[in-house]
CSV table of C-alpha atoms and ligand atoms in Angstrom, one decimal:
chain,number,residue,atom,x,y,z
H,168,MET,CA,-9.5,39.4,1.6
H,169,GLU,CA,-8.9,36.5,3.8
H,170,GLU,CA,-6.5,33.8,2.6
H,171,ARG,CA,-5.4,30.7,4.3
H,172,LYS,CA,-2.7,28.1,3.6
H,173,VAL,CA,-4.2,24.6,3.3
H,174,LEU,CA,-3.4,21.2,1.9
H,175,LEU,CA,-5.8,20.2,-0.8
H,176,LEU,CA,-6.0,16.4,-1.0
H,177,LYS,CA,-7.2,14.5,-4.1
H,178,PHE,CA,-8.3,11.0,-4.2
H,179,GLY,CA,-8.7,8.5,-7.0
H,180,GLU,CA,-11.8,8.4,-9.0
H,181,LEU,CA,-14.3,6.2,-7.2
H,182,PHE,CA,-16.1,3.5,-9.0
H,183,LEU,CA,-18.3,3.1,-6.1
H,184,LYS,CA,-21.5,5.0,-5.9
H,185,GLY,CA,-24.1,6.2,-3.3
H,186,LYS,CA,-23.6,4.8,0.2
H,187,ASN,CA,-20.4,2.9,-0.7
H,188,LYS,CA,-18.8,6.1,-1.9
H,189,ARG,CA,-19.6,7.9,1.3
H,190,ASP,CA,-18.3,4.9,3.4
H,191,PHE,CA,-15.2,4.9,1.3
H,192,GLU,CA,-14.6,8.6,1.8
H,193,ARG,CA,-15.3,8.3,5.5
H,194,LEU,CA,-12.7,5.5,5.8
H,195,LEU,CA,-10.2,7.5,3.9
H,196,MET,CA,-10.7,10.4,6.3
H,197,ASP,CA,-10.4,8.1,9.3
H,198,ASN,CA,-7.2,6.7,7.9
H,199,ILE,CA,-5.8,10.3,7.4
H,200,ARG,CA,-6.8,11.2,11.0
H,201,ARG,CA,-5.0,8.1,12.3
H,202,LYS,CA,-1.9,8.8,10.2
H,203,LEU,CA,-1.7,12.4,11.6
H,204,THR,CA,-2.2,11.4,15.3
H,205,GLY,CA,-0.3,13.8,17.4
H,206,TYR,CA,-0.5,16.8,15.0
H,207,ASP,CA,-2.9,19.7,15.3
H,208,PHE,CA,-5.0,20.2,12.3
H,209,SER,CA,-8.6,20.3,11.1
H,210,MET,CA,-10.1,18.5,8.2
H,211,GLU,CA,-13.0,19.4,5.9
H,212,TYR,CA,-14.6,17.4,3.2
H,213,THR,CA,-15.9,19.1,0.1
H,214,SER,CA,-17.2,17.4,-3.0
H,215,GLY,CA,-14.3,15.4,-4.3
H,216,ARG,CA,-11.6,17.0,-2.2
H,217,ILE,CA,-10.4,16.8,1.4
H,218,VAL,CA,-8.9,20.0,2.9
H,219,ILE,CA,-6.4,19.9,5.7
H,220,GLU,CA,-6.1,23.2,7.5
H,221,ASN,CA,-5.2,24.9,10.8
H,222,TYR,CA,-1.9,23.1,11.1
H,223,GLU,CA,1.4,24.6,12.3
H,224,ASP,CA,3.5,26.0,9.4
H,225,ILE,CA,6.6,24.2,10.6
H,226,GLU,CA,4.8,20.8,10.5
H,227,GLU,CA,3.6,21.1,6.9
H,228,SER,CA,6.4,19.1,5.3
H,229,VAL,CA,6.1,16.3,7.9
H,230,ILE,CA,2.3,16.2,7.4
H,231,VAL,CA,2.8,16.0,3.6
H,232,GLU,CA,5.3,13.2,4.0
H,233,LYS,CA,2.9,11.2,6.1
H,234,LEU,CA,0.0,11.8,3.8
H,235,LYS,CA,2.1,10.4,0.9
H,236,THR,CA,1.7,7.0,2.5
H,237,VAL,CA,-2.1,7.1,2.8
H,238,PHE,CA,-3.6,4.7,0.3
H,239,GLY,CA,-6.4,6.2,-1.7
H,240,LEU,CA,-4.8,9.7,-2.0
H,241,ILE,CA,-3.5,10.4,-5.4
H,242,GLY,CA,-2.2,13.9,-4.9
H,243,ILE,CA,-1.6,16.8,-2.5
H,244,ALA,CA,-1.5,20.5,-3.3
H,245,LYS,CA,-0.1,23.2,-1.1
H,246,ALA,CA,-2.9,25.6,-1.8
H,247,VAL,CA,-4.2,29.0,-0.8
H,248,GLU,CA,-7.9,29.0,0.2
H,249,ILE,CA,-9.9,32.2,-0.5
H,250,ASP,CA,-13.6,33.1,-0.8
H,251,GLY,CA,-14.9,31.8,-4.1
H,252,ASP,CA,-16.5,34.9,-5.7
H,253,TYR,CA,-15.0,36.0,-9.0
H,254,GLU,CA,-14.0,39.5,-7.9
H,255,ASN,CA,-12.1,38.1,-5.0
H,256,ILE,CA,-10.4,35.4,-7.1
H,257,LYS,CA,-9.4,38.1,-9.6
H,258,LYS,CA,-7.9,40.3,-6.9
H,259,TYR,CA,-5.9,37.4,-5.5
H,260,VAL,CA,-4.7,36.2,-8.8
H,261,SER,CA,-3.6,39.7,-9.8
H,262,SER,CA,-1.2,39.7,-6.8
H,263,ILE,CA,0.6,36.5,-8.0
H,264,LYS,CA,4.1,37.0,-9.4
H,265,LEU,CA,4.9,34.8,-12.4
H,266,SER,CA,7.5,34.9,-15.1
H,267,GLY,CA,8.2,32.8,-18.2
H,268,THR,CA,5.4,30.8,-19.7
H,269,PHE,CA,2.1,29.7,-18.0
H,270,ARG,CA,-1.4,28.6,-18.4
H,271,VAL,CA,-4.4,28.5,-16.0
H,272,SER,CA,-6.2,25.3,-15.4
H,273,ALA,CA,-9.6,25.9,-13.8
H,274,LYS,CA,-12.2,23.6,-12.3
H,275,ARG,CA,-15.6,24.6,-11.3
H,276,ALA,CA,-17.1,21.9,-9.1
H,277,ASP,CA,-19.9,24.4,-8.2
H,278,LYS,CA,-21.9,24.9,-11.3
H,279,ARG,CA,-23.7,27.9,-9.7
H,280,PHE,CA,-20.5,29.8,-10.3
H,281,PRO,CA,-21.3,32.3,-13.0
H,282,MET,CA,-18.5,31.4,-15.5
H,283,THR,CA,-17.5,28.2,-17.2
H,284,SER,CA,-14.1,26.7,-16.5
H,285,VAL,CA,-12.9,27.8,-19.9
H,286,GLU,CA,-14.1,31.4,-19.3
H,287,LEU,CA,-12.4,31.4,-15.9
H,288,GLU,CA,-9.2,30.2,-17.4
H,289,ARG,CA,-9.2,32.9,-20.1
H,290,ASN,CA,-10.2,35.7,-17.8
H,291,LEU,CA,-7.6,34.8,-15.1
H,292,GLY,CA,-5.0,34.4,-17.9
H,293,GLU,CA,-5.7,38.0,-18.9
H,294,VAL,CA,-5.4,39.2,-15.3
H,295,LEU,CA,-2.0,37.5,-15.0
H,296,LEU,CA,-0.7,38.9,-18.3
H,297,ASN,CA,-1.8,42.4,-17.2
H,298,SER,CA,-0.2,42.2,-13.8
H,299,ASN,CA,3.1,40.5,-14.8
H,300,GLU,CA,5.7,41.6,-17.3
H,301,ASN,CA,7.7,39.0,-19.2
H,302,LEU,CA,4.9,36.5,-19.1
H,303,LYS,CA,3.6,34.4,-22.0
H,304,VAL,CA,0.8,31.9,-22.4
H,305,ASP,CA,1.9,28.4,-23.4
H,306,LEU,CA,-0.9,25.9,-23.4
H,307,HIS,CA,1.2,22.8,-24.0
H,308,THR,CA,4.5,23.0,-22.1
H,309,PRO,CA,4.2,25.9,-19.7
H,310,LYS,CA,6.7,26.6,-17.0
H,311,THR,CA,3.9,27.2,-14.5
H,312,ILE,CA,0.4,25.8,-14.4
H,313,LEU,CA,-1.8,27.8,-12.1
H,314,TYR,CA,-4.6,25.6,-10.8
H,315,VAL,CA,-7.8,27.3,-9.7
H,316,GLU,CA,-10.6,25.2,-8.2
H,317,VAL,CA,-13.9,26.6,-7.2
H,318,ARG,CA,-15.5,24.1,-4.9
H,319,PHE,CA,-19.0,23.5,-3.4
H,320,ASN,CA,-18.1,25.0,-0.1
H,321,GLY,CA,-18.0,28.5,-1.7
H,322,LYS,CA,-14.2,28.5,-1.5
H,323,CYS,CA,-11.6,28.8,-4.2
H,324,TYR,CA,-8.2,26.9,-4.0
H,325,ILE,CA,-5.2,28.2,-5.9
H,326,TYR,CA,-1.9,26.3,-6.3
H,327,HIS,CA,0.7,25.5,-8.9
H,328,GLU,CA,2.2,22.2,-7.8
H,329,ASN,CA,0.9,18.7,-7.4
H,330,ILE,CA,2.6,16.3,-5.1
H,331,LYS,CA,2.2,12.7,-6.1
H,332,CYS,CA,0.9,10.3,-3.5
H,333,ALA,CA,0.7,6.5,-3.2
H,334,GLY,CA,-2.7,6.1,-5.0
H,335,GLY,CA,-4.6,2.8,-4.5
H,336,LEU,CA,-7.6,2.3,-2.4
H,337,PRO,CA,-8.2,3.3,1.3
H,338,LEU,CA,-6.7,0.7,3.7
H,339,GLY,CA,-9.5,-1.6,4.9
H,340,SER,CA,-11.9,-0.8,2.1
H,341,GLY,CA,-11.3,-4.3,0.6
H,342,GLY,CA,-11.2,-6.3,3.9
H,343,GLU,CA,-8.3,-8.1,5.5
H,344,ALA,CA,-5.9,-10.8,4.3
H,345,LEU,CA,-3.0,-12.8,5.6
H,346,LEU,CA,0.5,-12.2,4.2
H,347,LEU,CA,3.0,-15.0,4.2
H,348,LEU,CA,6.0,-12.9,5.4
H,349,SER,CA,9.4,-14.5,5.0
H,350,GLY,CA,12.6,-12.5,5.5
H,351,GLY,CA,13.2,-12.1,1.8
H,352,ILE,CA,12.8,-9.2,-0.6
H,353,ASP,CA,9.5,-10.3,-2.2
H,354,SER,CA,6.9,-10.9,0.5
H,355,PRO,CA,7.1,-7.4,2.1
H,356,VAL,CA,6.6,-5.9,-1.4
H,357,ALA,CA,3.6,-8.3,-2.0
H,358,GLY,CA,2.1,-7.1,1.3
H,359,TYR,CA,2.6,-3.5,0.4
H,360,LEU,CA,0.9,-3.9,-3.0
H,361,MET,CA,-2.1,-5.7,-1.7
H,362,ALA,CA,-2.5,-3.1,1.1
H,363,LYS,CA,-2.4,-0.5,-1.6
H,364,ARG,CA,-5.4,-2.2,-3.1
H,365,GLY,CA,-7.3,-1.6,0.2
H,366,LEU,CA,-6.5,-4.8,2.2
H,367,LYS,CA,-5.6,-4.6,5.8
H,368,ILE,CA,-2.8,-7.1,6.5
H,369,GLN,CA,-2.0,-9.6,9.1
H,370,ALA,CA,1.2,-11.7,8.6
H,371,VAL,CA,2.4,-15.1,9.4
H,372,HIS,CA,6.1,-16.0,9.6
H,373,PHE,CA,7.4,-19.6,9.8
H,374,HIS,CA,10.7,-20.1,11.6
H,375,SER,CA,12.8,-23.2,12.2
H,376,TYR,CA,14.5,-22.2,15.5
H,377,PRO,CA,17.1,-23.4,16.4
H,378,TYR,CA,18.1,-24.1,12.8
H,379,THR,CA,17.2,-20.5,12.0
H,380,SER,CA,18.5,-17.9,14.3
H,381,GLU,CA,16.8,-15.4,16.7
H,382,GLN,CA,18.1,-12.7,14.4
H,383,ALA,CA,16.1,-14.2,11.5
H,384,LYS,CA,12.9,-13.7,13.6
H,385,GLU,CA,14.0,-10.2,14.6
H,386,LYS,CA,14.5,-9.4,10.9
H,387,VAL,CA,10.9,-10.3,10.1
H,388,ILE,CA,9.6,-8.2,13.0
H,389,THR,CA,11.6,-5.3,11.6
H,390,LEU,CA,10.1,-5.9,8.2
H,391,ALA,CA,6.6,-6.0,9.6
H,392,ARG,CA,7.3,-2.7,11.5
H,393,GLU,CA,8.6,-1.1,8.3
H,394,LEU,CA,5.3,-2.1,6.6
H,395,THR,CA,3.4,-0.3,9.3
H,396,ASP,CA,4.4,2.9,7.7
H,397,TYR,CA,1.7,2.0,5.2
H,398,VAL,CA,-0.7,-0.3,7.0
H,399,ASP,CA,-0.9,1.2,10.5
H,400,GLU,CA,-0.5,-2.0,12.4
H,401,ILE,CA,0.2,-5.7,11.7
H,402,LYS,CA,-0.8,-8.7,13.8
H,403,LEU,CA,2.1,-11.0,13.3
H,404,HIS,CA,1.7,-14.7,13.8
H,405,ILE,CA,5.1,-16.4,14.4
H,406,VAL,CA,4.7,-20.1,13.9
H,407,SER,CA,7.3,-22.7,14.6
H,408,PHE,CA,8.0,-24.9,11.5
H,409,THR,CA,10.9,-26.9,13.1
H,410,LYS,CA,9.1,-30.1,13.8
H,411,ILE,CA,7.3,-30.0,10.5
H,412,GLN,CA,10.5,-29.6,8.6
H,413,GLU,CA,12.2,-32.4,10.6
H,414,GLN,CA,9.2,-34.7,9.9
H,415,ILE,CA,9.3,-33.9,6.2
H,416,HIS,CA,13.1,-34.3,6.1
H,417,MET,CA,12.8,-37.8,7.7
H,418,ASN,CA,9.8,-39.1,5.8
H,419,CYS,CA,9.6,-37.5,2.4
H,420,ASP,CA,11.4,-37.7,-0.9
H,421,SER,CA,14.0,-34.9,-0.8
H,422,GLU,CA,13.0,-33.4,-4.2
H,423,TYR,CA,9.5,-32.9,-2.9
H,424,MET,CA,10.5,-31.3,0.4
H,425,ILE,CA,9.9,-27.8,-0.5
H,426,THR,CA,6.6,-28.6,-2.3
H,427,ILE,CA,5.3,-30.3,0.8
H,428,MET,CA,6.6,-27.6,3.1
H,429,ARG,CA,4.8,-25.0,1.1
H,430,ARG,CA,1.6,-27.0,1.1
H,431,ILE,CA,1.7,-27.2,4.8
H,432,MET,CA,2.4,-23.4,5.1
H,433,MET,CA,-0.7,-22.8,3.0
H,434,ARG,CA,-2.8,-25.1,5.2
H,435,ILE,CA,-1.6,-23.3,8.4
H,436,ALA,CA,-2.2,-20.0,6.7
H,437,GLU,CA,-5.7,-21.0,5.8
H,438,LYS,CA,-6.5,-22.1,9.4
H,439,ILE,CA,-5.2,-18.7,10.7
H,440,CYS,CA,-7.5,-17.0,8.1
H,441,GLU,CA,-10.5,-19.0,9.3
H,442,ARG,CA,-9.8,-18.1,12.9
H,443,GLU,CA,-9.1,-14.4,12.3
H,444,ASN,CA,-11.8,-14.0,9.7
H,445,LEU,CA,-9.4,-13.1,6.9
H,446,GLY,CA,-10.5,-13.4,3.3
H,447,ALA,CA,-7.3,-14.3,1.4
H,448,ILE,CA,-3.7,-15.4,1.5
H,449,ILE,CA,-1.0,-13.2,0.0
H,450,THR,CA,2.4,-14.5,-1.1
H,451,GLY,CA,5.5,-13.0,-2.8
H,452,GLU,CA,5.7,-15.6,-5.5
H,453,SER,CA,6.8,-14.7,-8.9
H,454,LEU,CA,6.4,-17.1,-11.8
H,455,GLY,CA,9.6,-19.1,-12.6
H,456,GLN,CA,11.7,-17.4,-10.0
H,457,VAL,CA,12.7,-20.6,-8.3
H,458,ALA,CA,11.6,-24.3,-8.6
H,459,SER,CA,8.8,-23.8,-6.1
H,460,GLN,CA,7.4,-21.0,-8.2
H,461,THR,CA,6.8,-22.8,-11.6
H,462,MET,CA,3.2,-23.0,-12.8
H,463,GLN,CA,3.1,-26.7,-11.8
H,464,SER,CA,4.5,-26.0,-8.3
H,465,ILE,CA,2.1,-23.2,-7.7
H,466,ASN,CA,-0.8,-25.5,-8.8
H,467,VAL,CA,0.3,-28.2,-6.3
H,468,THR,CA,0.7,-25.7,-3.4
H,469,ASN,CA,-2.5,-23.9,-4.3
H,470,SER,CA,-4.6,-27.1,-4.4
H,471,VAL,CA,-4.6,-27.5,-0.6
H,472,VAL,CA,-6.5,-24.3,0.1
H,473,SER,CA,-9.8,-23.0,-1.0
H,474,LEU,CA,-9.4,-19.3,-0.1
H,475,PRO,CA,-8.1,-17.1,-2.9
H,476,VAL,CA,-4.3,-16.7,-2.9
H,477,PHE,CA,-3.1,-13.3,-4.1
H,478,ARG,CA,0.3,-13.2,-5.8
H,479,PRO,CA,0.7,-9.6,-6.8
H,480,LEU,CA,4.3,-10.2,-7.9
H,481,ILE,CA,3.5,-13.1,-10.2
H,482,ALA,CA,4.5,-11.2,-13.4
H,483,PHE,CA,7.2,-9.1,-11.9
H,484,ASP,CA,11.0,-9.3,-12.6
H,485,LYS,CA,13.3,-9.3,-9.6
H,486,GLU,CA,14.7,-5.9,-10.6
H,487,ASP,CA,11.2,-4.4,-10.5
H,488,ILE,CA,10.5,-6.0,-7.1
H,489,MET,CA,13.8,-4.6,-5.8
H,490,ASP,CA,12.9,-1.1,-7.0
H,491,ILE,CA,9.6,-1.2,-5.0
H,492,ALA,CA,11.4,-2.7,-2.0
H,493,ASN,CA,13.8,0.3,-2.1
H,494,LYS,CA,11.0,2.8,-2.5
H,495,ILE,CA,9.0,1.5,0.4
H,496,GLY,CA,12.1,1.1,2.6
H,497,THR,CA,12.2,-2.7,3.2
H,498,TYR,CA,15.1,-3.6,0.9
H,499,GLU,CA,18.0,-3.0,3.3
H,500,THR,CA,16.4,-5.1,6.0
H,501,SER,CA,15.5,-7.9,3.5
H,502,ILE,CA,19.1,-8.3,2.4
H,503,LEU,CA,20.4,-8.9,5.9
H,504,PRO,CA,22.0,-12.4,5.7
H,505,TYR,CA,19.9,-14.5,8.0
H,506,GLU,CA,18.8,-18.0,7.1
H,507,ASP,CA,15.2,-18.5,6.1
H,508,CYS,CA,13.4,-21.7,7.1
H,509,CYS,CA,13.1,-22.6,3.4
H,510,THR,CA,16.8,-22.8,3.1
H,511,VAL,CA,17.3,-25.2,6.0
H,512,PHE,CA,17.6,-28.8,4.8
H,513,LEU,CA,17.5,-27.5,1.2
H,514,PRO,CA,17.4,-30.3,-1.3
H,515,LYS,CA,19.9,-30.2,-4.1
H,516,HIS,CA,17.4,-30.8,-6.8
H,517,PRO,CA,13.9,-29.6,-5.9
H,518,VAL,CA,11.2,-30.9,-8.3
H,519,ILE,CA,10.3,-28.4,-11.0
H,520,LYS,CA,7.2,-30.0,-12.2
H,521,PRO,CA,5.6,-31.7,-9.2
H,522,THR,CA,2.2,-33.4,-9.4
H,523,ILE,CA,-0.6,-33.2,-6.9
H,524,LYS,CA,-0.9,-37.0,-7.0
H,525,ARG,CA,2.7,-37.5,-5.9
H,526,ALA,CA,2.5,-34.8,-3.2
H,527,GLU,CA,-0.6,-36.4,-1.8
H,528,HIS,CA,1.1,-39.8,-1.8
H,529,LEU,CA,4.1,-38.5,0.1
H,530,GLU,CA,2.0,-36.7,2.6
H,531,LYS,CA,0.5,-40.0,3.7
H,532,PHE,CA,3.7,-40.6,5.6
H,533,LEU,CA,3.1,-37.5,7.7
H,534,ASN,CA,0.4,-36.8,10.3
H,535,ILE,CA,-0.5,-33.5,8.7
H,536,ASP,CA,-3.5,-32.6,10.7
H,537,ALA,CA,-1.7,-33.0,14.0
H,538,LEU,CA,1.3,-31.1,12.8
H,539,VAL,CA,-0.8,-28.2,11.6
H,540,LYS,CA,-2.8,-28.2,14.8
H,541,GLU,CA,0.3,-28.2,17.0
H,542,ALA,CA,1.9,-25.4,14.9
H,543,ILE,CA,-1.1,-23.2,15.3
H,544,GLU,CA,-1.6,-23.9,18.9
H,545,THR,CA,1.9,-22.9,19.8
H,546,GLU,CA,2.1,-19.8,17.7
H,547,GLU,CA,3.4,-16.6,19.1
H,548,VAL,CA,1.3,-13.5,18.3
H,549,MET,CA,2.7,-9.9,18.3
H,550,LEU,CA,0.9,-6.7,17.5
H,551,ILE,CA,3.3,-4.5,15.6
H,552,LYS,CA,2.5,-0.8,15.6
H,553,GLY,CA,4.2,2.0,13.7
Q,804,ATP,P1,10.8,-13.8,-0.4
Q,804,ATP,O1,11.7,-12.9,-1.0
Q,804,ATP,O2,9.4,-13.2,-0.1
Q,804,ATP,O3,11.4,-14.6,0.7
Q,804,ATP,P2,11.5,-15.9,-2.2
Q,804,ATP,O4,11.8,-15.4,-3.6
Q,804,ATP,O5,12.6,-16.2,-1.3
Q,804,ATP,O6,10.5,-14.9,-1.6
Q,804,ATP,P3,10.3,-18.5,-1.6
Q,804,ATP,O7,11.3,-18.6,-0.5
Q,804,ATP,O8,10.0,-19.5,-2.5
Q,804,ATP,O9,10.6,-17.2,-2.5
Q,804,ATP,O10,9.0,-18.0,-0.9
Q,804,ATP,C1,7.9,-17.7,-1.7
Q,804,ATP,C2,6.8,-17.0,-0.9
Q,804,ATP,O11,6.4,-17.9,0.2
Q,804,ATP,C3,7.4,-15.8,-0.1
Q,804,ATP,O12,7.3,-14.7,-0.9
Q,804,ATP,C4,6.5,-15.8,1.1
Q,804,ATP,O13,5.2,-15.2,0.8
Q,804,ATP,C5,6.3,-17.3,1.4
Q,804,ATP,N1,7.3,-17.7,2.4
Q,804,ATP,C6,8.4,-18.3,2.1
Q,804,ATP,N2,9.1,-18.6,3.3
Q,804,ATP,C7,8.3,-18.2,4.3
Q,804,ATP,C8,8.4,-18.1,5.7
Q,804,ATP,N3,9.5,-18.6,6.3
Q,804,ATP,N4,7.4,-17.6,6.4
Q,804,ATP,C9,6.3,-17.1,5.8
Q,804,ATP,N5,6.2,-17.1,4.5
Q,804,ATP,C10,7.1,-17.6,3.7
Q,805,MG,MG1,12.5,-16.4,0.7
């Protein structure tokens, strides 16, 4: 009886059908292949599962860690692959040593298999009870669940542990969007969450050098690099906001400074999206967190762009955002104490309920088109790879 150690990968239920489903699975496999660059392995697709095999034993745990960050995968099982005929399965199962309580959970993807899943569970349960002393069935809270899956490729996979993965949708399956990446805690988390929904990410960062330091920029580059654990690579647009901030400071009502800054950031972001063919803007805004994130403020900043603006953190508490930042590994970088451009020239009393009318009026004192154009023309672009 031949048995092989493999990794059995599970992906989320696909709402897509037909050709879309196949494209989606192909993309997921491409993403896995890219994530495991440099490792020896082979990969097989079989109805609803991806099987990773022929890898070096000592690399298994690294491979599992890497796969945990591939969006679209919901679970990994370290499984044994054997030929999927019943006699063979029975023989293998009778060699498994178990104690305490257990149940068998069987799946029969291949309906040509001559037993139903329930029959398979019962029969293999019997086999285990006969071959192990001190073993009892417990259907509800067993110590061990033995999973047995007979798949279409004529193979059977046996395992007892599911390793949870990131979930979500394969990176790139939803297109590509532009993340407004500050040096704070929120925006990297917002980027992660949207990437998890299948969006590839480019990022734009606004700096106000020399008011902000070189380290503030380095910090953002580090954050982008940390995000590449999940998104493979990030094209980072670094845009100088210095002149714009000076102009706003000189010409606008101080309580509207942040409102107008944010409207200009959005306009620049939209221009980058047009040029790079990106379908949406992503921000780390959370309702009510600061004056610029009230419903009225969001309306006023939103009104200058026509692309959709995704704000995945809109309903999140700071605590919850921090938890995710910790989990994805960006928190420690985010809390480094460098100035963000939004904190330079910070007004004492930013408006909490701005109006579009007033913002438009104040903007008449600025040459917005020229400022936006110059900012984009002088951007620095970096391709950040993992
Ligand atoms: P963060 O923790 O992401 O910095 P924040 O709570 O500090 O967010 P704001 O400073 O009001 O909130 O920024 C709101 C959002 O605007 C950020 O999440 C980010 O998407 C975007 N943003 C703010 N400053 C910048 C910047 N300098 N460059 C690019 N995007 C920015
Ligand atoms: Mg910030």
